[in-house]
Amino acid sequence: MNIKHLTSINDLSREQIEEIFERADKLSSFYVDSNKPSSDSVFIANLFFEPSTRTRLSFETAAKRLGLQVLTMNENTSSRVKGETYLDTVLTLEAMGAKAFVIRSKDEDICNQLVETLSAIKPHIHIINAGGGQKDHPTQGLLDVYTMQQHFDSLTDKKICIIGDIKHSRVARSTVQVLKKLRINNIHLIAPKNLLPDSDEFKDCFFSEDLKTGLTDADIVMALRIQKERMQSSDIPNTEVYSEQFGIKSERLSLAKDHAIVMHPGPMNRGVEISSELADSQRSVITEQVANGVLIRMAMLDLMLN
Ligand code: CP
């Protein structure tokens, strides 16, 4: 398989997604031999123009486990503050030897724009979207569905509930796109009216403004972070009211199936969209999502660079 860039799940076929998952399985116990010098000829650049813990550090961990070198740029102390463009930043690091660029930005189109420009002048460069605006977070979508698959023989008949700020969520968009590519269709989106997206954007998903209806008989329950930084103040009255109506907690999860798993892409607002008790319970697979994030990112880098 040849994956040149990953700007969106739309870049991938069903077969490519399955191959990424198979590669992640194979890499689960792979660590480069630390007694041998790691490859100094290939390095990736982490360009995070928005805060991140999981994505940035798991790309770094993934690269190191594969024996790649990693450069991480801090935007606040870089020449970006003097007005240097994204393109010039990439070209500068490419001149130093970077081959792949992992990019997070508020600008949802920056990765596509870079791919378009660079394909003519630097066709060997790889671009990976590590979260762009509200639109795409492809490696998060992949790791979410990879984690779901580890808990069930098949997802085809499973009721998958995504609860919370779906309207502003690049995670929800990418996770649903992966599910759809794998022809998994029993997807329920649950939120207050102001946080539900347009139905055109999430075709064939079930929409609900009622948590109890949505949670009933669920197999998989994923809570999303309330994104105060992207939200109009009028979208929800306040976080207390939101938590009362849409926060998931143990007693509410009794509506779901006994085997239901609880997910959250992180970072969590404990006590708002998810109770601490549930986040730390046996049903929670939140730290498995983090661990799988490393494997999925290893798989992506391995398939792109080798
Ligand atoms: N899930 C996620 O993207 O987390 P970070 O913002 O910490 O990378």
mmCIF file of C-alpha atoms and ligand atoms in Angstrom:
data_model
loop_
_atom_site.group_PDB
_atom_site.id
_atom_site.type_symbol
_atom_site.label_atom_id
_atom_site.label_comp_id
_atom_site.label_asym_id
_atom_site.label_seq_id
_atom_site.Cartn_x
_atom_site.Cartn_y
_atom_site.Cartn_z
ATOM 1 C CA MET A 1 0.000 0.000 0.000
ATOM 2 C CA ASN A 2 1.185 3.471 -0.775
ATOM 3 C CA ILE A 3 -0.091 6.239 1.532
ATOM 4 C CA LYS A 4 1.529 9.504 0.587
ATOM 5 C CA HIS A 5 -0.352 11.877 2.901
ATOM 6 C CA LEU A 6 -3.043 11.655 5.538
ATOM 7 C CA THR A 7 -5.035 14.864 5.639
ATOM 8 C CA SER A 8 -8.452 13.263 6.165
ATOM 9 C CA ILE A 9 -10.054 9.835 6.474
ATOM 10 C CA ASN A 10 -11.384 10.575 2.980
ATOM 11 C CA ASP A 11 -7.811 9.941 1.757
ATOM 12 C CA LEU A 12 -8.139 6.264 2.766
ATOM 13 C CA SER A 13 -9.974 3.302 1.280
ATOM 14 C CA ARG A 14 -11.545 0.586 3.405
ATOM 15 C CA GLU A 15 -8.667 -1.730 2.435
ATOM 16 C CA GLN A 16 -6.094 0.849 3.516
ATOM 17 C CA ILE A 17 -7.795 1.275 6.908
ATOM 18 C CA GLU A 18 -7.745 -2.500 7.387
ATOM 19 C CA GLU A 19 -4.071 -2.577 6.424
ATOM 20 C CA ILE A 20 -3.253 0.174 8.961
ATOM 21 C CA PHE A 21 -5.012 -1.872 11.661
ATOM 22 C CA GLU A 22 -3.130 -5.032 10.641
ATOM 23 C CA ARG A 23 0.164 -3.154 10.700
ATOM 24 C CA ALA A 24 -0.675 -1.716 14.141
ATOM 25 C CA ASP A 25 -1.303 -5.295 15.390
ATOM 26 C CA LYS A 26 2.086 -6.392 14.047
ATOM 27 C CA LEU A 27 3.898 -3.420 15.594
ATOM 28 C CA SER A 28 2.423 -3.870 19.054
ATOM 29 C CA SER A 29 5.592 -5.422 20.441
ATOM 30 C CA PHE A 30 8.056 -3.686 18.131
ATOM 31 C CA TYR A 31 10.774 -1.484 19.576
ATOM 32 C CA VAL A 32 13.854 -0.531 17.633
ATOM 33 C CA ASP A 33 16.964 -2.112 19.132
ATOM 34 C CA SER A 34 18.185 0.632 21.462
ATOM 35 C CA ASN A 35 21.720 -0.816 21.369
ATOM 36 C CA LYS A 36 21.982 0.062 17.683
ATOM 37 C CA PRO A 37 22.234 3.655 16.513
ATOM 38 C CA SER A 38 18.864 4.810 15.240
ATOM 39 C CA SER A 39 18.450 5.961 11.690
ATOM 40 C CA ASP A 40 19.716 9.502 11.416
ATOM 41 C CA SER A 41 18.753 9.810 7.788
ATOM 42 C CA VAL A 42 14.986 10.025 8.307
ATOM 43 C CA PHE A 43 13.315 12.411 10.643
ATOM 44 C CA ILE A 44 9.847 13.712 11.155
ATOM 45 C CA ALA A 45 8.863 17.202 12.249
ATOM 46 C CA ASN A 46 6.089 17.746 14.783
ATOM 47 C CA LEU A 47 4.528 21.135 14.024
ATOM 48 C CA PHE A 48 1.832 21.806 16.603
ATOM 49 C CA PHE A 49 0.227 25.199 16.252
ATOM 50 C CA GLU A 50 -2.408 24.284 18.858
ATOM 51 C CA PRO A 51 -1.933 22.638 22.277
ATOM 52 C CA SER A 52 -1.718 18.851 22.470
ATOM 53 C CA THR A 53 -0.564 16.194 24.882
ATOM 54 C CA ARG A 54 -1.694 12.834 23.471
ATOM 55 C CA THR A 55 -1.274 13.383 19.734
ATOM 56 C CA ARG A 56 2.054 15.198 19.858
ATOM 57 C CA LEU A 57 3.692 12.856 22.330
ATOM 58 C CA SER A 58 2.285 9.699 20.764
ATOM 59 C CA PHE A 59 3.632 10.690 17.341
ATOM 60 C CA GLU A 60 6.964 11.306 19.061
ATOM 61 C CA THR A 61 6.799 7.948 20.861
ATOM 62 C CA ALA A 62 5.741 6.186 17.654
ATOM 63 C CA ALA A 63 8.610 7.697 15.681
ATOM 64 C CA LYS A 64 11.163 6.803 18.358
ATOM 65 C CA ARG A 65 9.886 3.236 18.613
ATOM 66 C CA LEU A 66 10.474 2.961 14.859
ATOM 67 C CA GLY A 67 13.991 4.383 15.175
ATOM 68 C CA LEU A 68 13.183 7.705 13.516
ATOM 69 C CA GLN A 69 14.474 11.081 14.620
ATOM 70 C CA VAL A 70 11.937 13.701 15.751
ATOM 71 C CA LEU A 71 12.061 17.470 15.689
ATOM 72 C CA THR A 72 9.406 19.297 17.672
ATOM 73 C CA MET A 73 8.885 22.985 17.032
ATOM 74 C CA ASN A 74 7.444 25.269 19.667
ATOM 75 C CA GLU A 75 5.377 27.838 17.799
ATOM 76 C CA ASN A 76 5.707 30.490 20.502
ATOM 77 C CA THR A 77 9.494 30.534 20.282
ATOM 78 C CA SER A 78 9.711 30.020 16.511
ATOM 79 C CA SER A 79 9.803 32.477 13.633
ATOM 80 C CA ARG A 80 6.061 31.868 13.187
ATOM 81 C CA VAL A 81 5.649 34.721 15.694
ATOM 82 C CA LYS A 82 7.528 36.956 13.231
ATOM 83 C CA GLY A 83 5.005 36.077 10.553
ATOM 84 C CA GLU A 84 6.709 33.162 8.797
ATOM 85 C CA THR A 85 4.149 31.197 6.792
ATOM 86 C CA TYR A 86 3.307 27.519 7.271
ATOM 87 C CA LEU A 87 4.846 26.818 3.846
ATOM 88 C CA ASP A 88 8.125 28.541 4.660
ATOM 89 C CA THR A 89 8.260 26.747 8.004
ATOM 90 C CA VAL A 90 7.889 23.395 6.239
ATOM 91 C CA LEU A 91 10.415 24.278 3.532
ATOM 92 C CA THR A 92 12.921 25.390 6.172
ATOM 93 C CA LEU A 93 12.686 22.106 8.071
ATOM 94 C CA GLU A 94 12.705 20.116 4.825
ATOM 95 C CA ALA A 95 16.004 21.798 3.962
ATOM 96 C CA MET A 96 17.336 20.434 7.276
ATOM 97 C CA GLY A 97 16.236 16.931 6.261
ATOM 98 C CA ALA A 98 12.682 16.434 7.550
ATOM 99 C CA LYS A 99 10.734 13.981 5.436
ATOM 100 C CA ALA A 100 7.337 13.885 7.132
ATOM 101 C CA PHE A 101 5.410 16.695 8.802
ATOM 102 C CA VAL A 102 2.853 16.088 11.518
ATOM 103 C CA ILE A 103 0.729 19.225 11.681
ATOM 104 C CA ARG A 104 -1.936 20.468 14.098
ATOM 105 C CA SER A 105 -3.595 23.779 13.417
ATOM 106 C CA LYS A 106 -6.778 25.741 13.982
ATOM 107 C CA ASP A 107 -6.822 26.129 10.179
ATOM 108 C CA GLU A 108 -8.780 23.142 8.893
ATOM 109 C CA ASP A 109 -7.456 23.450 5.324
ATOM 110 C CA ILE A 110 -3.769 24.002 5.959
ATOM 111 C CA CYS A 111 -2.748 20.364 5.398
ATOM 112 C CA ASN A 112 -4.600 20.186 2.075
ATOM 113 C CA GLN A 113 -3.092 23.488 0.977
ATOM 114 C CA LEU A 114 0.408 22.284 1.834
ATOM 115 C CA VAL A 115 -0.127 18.999 -0.003
ATOM 116 C CA GLU A 116 -1.256 20.884 -3.097
ATOM 117 C CA THR A 117 1.676 23.299 -3.076
ATOM 118 C CA LEU A 118 4.363 20.811 -2.066
ATOM 119 C CA SER A 119 3.370 18.078 -4.514
ATOM 120 C CA ALA A 120 4.821 20.232 -7.301
ATOM 121 C CA ILE A 121 7.981 21.454 -5.594
ATOM 122 C CA LYS A 122 8.812 18.814 -2.951
ATOM 123 C CA PRO A 123 7.017 15.643 -4.014
ATOM 124 C CA HIS A 124 8.913 13.414 -1.546
ATOM 125 C CA ILE A 125 7.405 15.176 1.533
ATOM 126 C CA HIS A 126 4.646 13.511 3.572
ATOM 127 C CA ILE A 127 1.968 15.521 5.405
ATOM 128 C CA ILE A 128 -0.041 14.064 8.294
ATOM 129 C CA ASN A 129 -2.935 15.982 9.791
ATOM 130 C CA ALA A 130 -2.757 15.785 13.600
ATOM 131 C CA GLY A 131 -5.987 17.753 14.069
ATOM 132 C CA GLY A 132 -7.258 20.583 11.889
ATOM 133 C CA GLY A 133 -9.947 22.993 13.081
ATOM 134 C CA GLN A 134 -13.257 21.263 13.619
ATOM 135 C CA LYS A 135 -12.941 19.133 10.505
ATOM 136 C CA ASP A 136 -10.385 16.348 10.668
ATOM 137 C CA HIS A 137 -8.408 14.325 13.191
ATOM 138 C CA PRO A 138 -7.747 11.211 11.134
ATOM 139 C CA THR A 139 -5.337 9.336 13.406
ATOM 140 C CA GLN A 140 -7.746 9.835 16.343
ATOM 141 C CA GLY A 141 -10.606 8.386 14.269
ATOM 142 C CA LEU A 142 -8.431 5.396 13.387
ATOM 143 C CA LEU A 143 -7.326 4.724 16.958
ATOM 144 C CA ASP A 144 -10.886 5.036 18.251
ATOM 145 C CA VAL A 145 -12.245 2.425 15.857
ATOM 146 C CA TYR A 146 -9.171 0.202 16.315
ATOM 147 C CA THR A 147 -9.890 0.266 20.067
ATOM 148 C CA MET A 148 -13.593 -0.550 19.505
ATOM 149 C CA GLN A 149 -12.625 -3.532 17.356
ATOM 150 C CA GLN A 150 -10.428 -4.942 20.115
ATOM 151 C CA HIS A 151 -13.485 -5.290 22.368
ATOM 152 C CA PHE A 152 -15.969 -6.936 19.993
ATOM 153 C CA ASP A 153 -15.780 -9.736 17.421
ATOM 154 C CA SER A 154 -17.716 -7.529 15.021
ATOM 155 C CA LEU A 155 -18.922 -3.934 15.173
ATOM 156 C CA THR A 156 -21.535 -4.415 12.475
ATOM 157 C CA ASP A 157 -24.512 -4.834 14.796
ATOM 158 C CA LYS A 158 -23.211 -2.769 17.691
ATOM 159 C CA LYS A 159 -24.928 0.395 18.900
ATOM 160 C CA ILE A 160 -22.253 3.076 18.977
ATOM 161 C CA CYS A 161 -23.163 6.274 20.853
ATOM 162 C CA ILE A 162 -21.178 9.481 20.595
ATOM 163 C CA ILE A 163 -22.299 12.022 23.170
ATOM 164 C CA GLY A 164 -21.508 15.695 23.536
ATOM 165 C CA ASP A 165 -20.146 18.538 21.496
ATOM 166 C CA ILE A 166 -20.426 16.832 18.124
ATOM 167 C CA LYS A 167 -20.933 20.065 16.219
ATOM 168 C CA HIS A 168 -17.428 21.333 17.037
ATOM 169 C CA SER A 169 -15.706 17.944 17.107
ATOM 170 C CA ARG A 170 -13.078 16.901 14.566
ATOM 171 C CA VAL A 171 -12.855 13.627 16.527
ATOM 172 C CA ALA A 172 -16.532 12.828 15.924
ATOM 173 C CA ARG A 173 -16.187 13.636 12.223
ATOM 174 C CA SER A 174 -13.122 11.438 11.709
ATOM 175 C CA THR A 175 -14.333 8.562 13.910
ATOM 176 C CA VAL A 176 -17.690 8.425 12.110
ATOM 177 C CA GLN A 177 -15.893 8.548 8.742
ATOM 178 C CA VAL A 178 -13.793 5.506 9.714
ATOM 179 C CA LEU A 179 -16.898 3.617 10.879
ATOM 180 C CA LYS A 180 -18.721 4.451 7.646
ATOM 181 C CA LYS A 181 -15.769 3.344 5.510
ATOM 182 C CA LEU A 182 -15.901 0.001 7.342
ATOM 183 C CA ARG A 183 -19.683 -0.121 6.689
ATOM 184 C CA ILE A 184 -20.599 0.151 10.355
ATOM 185 C CA ASN A 185 -23.850 2.044 10.491
ATOM 186 C CA ASN A 186 -25.580 1.843 13.876
ATOM 187 C CA ILE A 187 -24.153 5.206 14.978
ATOM 188 C CA HIS A 188 -26.082 7.440 17.404
ATOM 189 C CA LEU A 189 -25.163 11.084 17.954
ATOM 190 C CA ILE A 190 -26.528 12.491 21.206
ATOM 191 C CA ALA A 191 -26.302 16.144 22.232
ATOM 192 C CA PRO A 192 -28.315 19.206 23.144
ATOM 193 C CA LYS A 193 -29.849 20.770 20.037
ATOM 194 C CA ASN A 194 -27.174 23.490 19.782
ATOM 195 C CA LEU A 195 -24.336 20.967 19.807
ATOM 196 C CA LEU A 196 -25.748 18.620 17.161
ATOM 197 C CA PRO A 197 -24.265 19.023 13.660
ATOM 198 C CA ASP A 198 -26.170 19.307 10.386
ATOM 199 C CA SER A 199 -27.634 15.956 9.447
ATOM 200 C CA ASP A 200 -26.247 16.413 5.908
ATOM 201 C CA GLU A 201 -22.759 16.167 7.335
ATOM 202 C CA PHE A 202 -23.459 12.925 9.243
ATOM 203 C CA LYS A 203 -25.650 11.064 6.779
ATOM 204 C CA ASP A 204 -27.436 7.931 8.022
ATOM 205 C CA CYS A 205 -26.503 8.519 11.678
ATOM 206 C CA PHE A 206 -29.267 8.601 14.292
ATOM 207 C CA PHE A 207 -29.665 11.937 16.093
ATOM 208 C CA SER A 208 -31.068 12.352 19.596
ATOM 209 C CA GLU A 209 -31.426 15.162 22.110
ATOM 210 C CA ASP A 210 -32.319 12.686 24.847
ATOM 211 C CA LEU A 211 -29.484 10.907 26.684
ATOM 212 C CA LYS A 212 -31.659 8.114 28.089
ATOM 213 C CA THR A 213 -33.041 7.116 24.689
ATOM 214 C CA GLY A 214 -29.605 7.348 23.158
ATOM 215 C CA LEU A 215 -27.865 5.269 25.828
ATOM 216 C CA THR A 216 -30.438 2.484 25.974
ATOM 217 C CA ASP A 217 -28.864 -0.800 24.824
ATOM 218 C CA ALA A 218 -25.634 0.914 23.761
ATOM 219 C CA ASP A 219 -22.556 -1.282 23.226
ATOM 220 C CA ILE A 220 -20.068 1.564 22.938
ATOM 221 C CA VAL A 221 -20.392 4.939 24.649
ATOM 222 C CA MET A 222 -18.006 7.709 23.680
ATOM 223 C CA ALA A 223 -18.139 11.023 25.526
ATOM 224 C CA LEU A 224 -16.653 14.097 23.870
ATOM 225 C CA ARG A 225 -15.049 17.068 25.517
ATOM 226 C CA ILE A 226 -17.100 20.203 25.899
ATOM 227 C CA GLN A 227 -14.936 22.544 23.816
ATOM 228 C CA LYS A 228 -15.373 25.845 25.553
ATOM 229 C CA GLU A 229 -12.744 27.416 23.298
ATOM 230 C CA ARG A 230 -14.784 26.732 20.157
ATOM 231 C CA MET A 231 -18.228 27.346 21.530
ATOM 232 C CA GLN A 232 -20.540 30.326 21.398
ATOM 233 C CA SER A 233 -21.473 31.079 24.988
ATOM 234 C CA SER A 234 -25.126 30.479 24.107
ATOM 235 C CA ASP A 235 -24.579 26.884 22.906
ATOM 236 C CA ILE A 236 -25.208 25.490 26.402
ATOM 237 C CA PRO A 237 -26.497 27.357 29.478
ATOM 238 C CA ASN A 238 -23.497 26.296 31.614
ATOM 239 C CA THR A 239 -21.392 23.227 32.318
ATOM 240 C CA GLU A 240 -23.445 22.282 35.420
ATOM 241 C CA VAL A 241 -26.655 22.122 33.388
ATOM 242 C CA TYR A 242 -24.840 20.234 30.623
ATOM 243 C CA SER A 243 -23.463 17.711 33.119
ATOM 244 C CA GLU A 244 -26.894 17.222 34.670
ATOM 245 C CA GLN A 245 -28.510 16.517 31.294
ATOM 246 C CA PHE A 246 -25.754 14.897 29.216
ATOM 247 C CA GLY A 247 -22.884 13.918 31.515
ATOM 248 C CA ILE A 248 -22.289 10.164 31.616
ATOM 249 C CA LYS A 249 -21.971 8.517 35.000
ATOM 250 C CA SER A 250 -22.299 4.991 36.368
ATOM 251 C CA GLU A 251 -26.024 5.079 37.157
ATOM 252 C CA ARG A 252 -26.828 6.323 33.647
ATOM 253 C CA LEU A 253 -24.670 3.642 32.081
ATOM 254 C CA SER A 254 -27.012 1.007 33.534
ATOM 255 C CA LEU A 255 -29.216 1.782 30.499
ATOM 256 C CA ALA A 256 -26.463 0.502 28.221
ATOM 257 C CA LYS A 257 -25.622 -3.182 27.720
ATOM 258 C CA ASP A 258 -23.749 -4.890 30.549
ATOM 259 C CA HIS A 259 -20.660 -5.246 28.365
ATOM 260 C CA ALA A 260 -20.698 -1.614 27.176
ATOM 261 C CA ILE A 261 -17.328 0.108 27.010
ATOM 262 C CA VAL A 262 -16.739 3.788 27.763
ATOM 263 C CA MET A 263 -14.461 5.907 25.600
ATOM 264 C CA HIS A 264 -13.207 9.490 25.550
ATOM 265 C CA PRO A 265 -10.601 10.910 23.151
ATOM 266 C CA GLY A 266 -9.230 13.212 25.861
ATOM 267 C CA PRO A 267 -8.502 15.621 27.287
ATOM 268 C CA MET A 268 -11.426 15.114 29.683
ATOM 269 C CA ASN A 269 -13.392 17.636 31.682
ATOM 270 C CA ARG A 270 -13.930 15.327 34.659
ATOM 271 C CA GLY A 271 -17.290 15.958 36.280
ATOM 272 C CA VAL A 272 -18.675 17.640 33.146
ATOM 273 C CA GLU A 273 -19.060 15.214 30.208
ATOM 274 C CA ILE A 274 -17.897 12.178 32.216
ATOM 275 C CA SER A 275 -17.750 11.413 35.943
ATOM 276 C CA SER A 276 -14.384 10.601 37.449
ATOM 277 C CA GLU A 277 -15.817 7.370 38.821
ATOM 278 C CA LEU A 278 -16.750 6.187 35.317
ATOM 279 C CA ALA A 279 -13.556 7.451 33.684
ATOM 280 C CA ASP A 280 -11.509 5.383 36.139
ATOM 281 C CA SER A 281 -13.813 2.348 36.150
ATOM 282 C CA GLN A 282 -13.314 -1.123 34.653
ATOM 283 C CA ARG A 283 -15.607 -0.118 31.800
ATOM 284 C CA SER A 284 -13.367 2.709 30.710
ATOM 285 C CA VAL A 285 -10.972 2.034 27.812
ATOM 286 C CA ILE A 286 -9.627 5.590 27.766
ATOM 287 C CA THR A 287 -6.021 4.655 28.509
ATOM 288 C CA GLU A 288 -6.262 1.837 25.926
ATOM 289 C CA GLN A 289 -7.157 4.522 23.376
ATOM 290 C CA VAL A 290 -3.969 6.365 24.315
ATOM 291 C CA ALA A 291 -1.828 3.217 24.009
ATOM 292 C CA ASN A 292 -3.451 2.352 20.679
ATOM 293 C CA GLY A 293 -2.729 5.882 19.491
ATOM 294 C CA VAL A 294 0.970 5.030 19.544
ATOM 295 C CA LEU A 295 0.402 1.835 17.513
ATOM 296 C CA ILE A 296 -1.794 3.540 14.923
ATOM 297 C CA ARG A 297 0.748 6.341 14.500
ATOM 298 C CA MET A 298 3.579 3.806 14.249
ATOM 299 C CA ALA A 299 1.593 2.002 11.564
ATOM 300 C CA MET A 300 0.980 5.232 9.635
ATOM 301 C CA LEU A 301 4.627 6.299 9.742
ATOM 302 C CA ASP A 302 5.831 2.802 8.865
ATOM 303 C CA LEU A 303 3.483 2.502 5.883
ATOM 304 C CA MET A 304 4.364 5.989 4.656
ATOM 305 C CA LEU A 305 8.100 5.978 5.117
ATOM 306 C CA ASN A 306 9.145 2.377 4.505
HETATM 307 N N1 CP B 1 -7.308 13.529 21.611
HETATM 308 C C1 CP B 1 -6.419 14.519 21.371
HETATM 309 O O1 CP B 1 -6.267 14.980 20.229
HETATM 310 O O2 CP B 1 -5.736 14.931 22.473
HETATM 311 P P1 CP B 1 -4.588 16.051 22.468
HETATM 312 O O3 CP B 1 -5.268 17.371 22.157
HETATM 313 O O4 CP B 1 -4.003 16.008 23.852
HETATM 314 O O5 CP B 1 -3.605 15.709 21.405
#
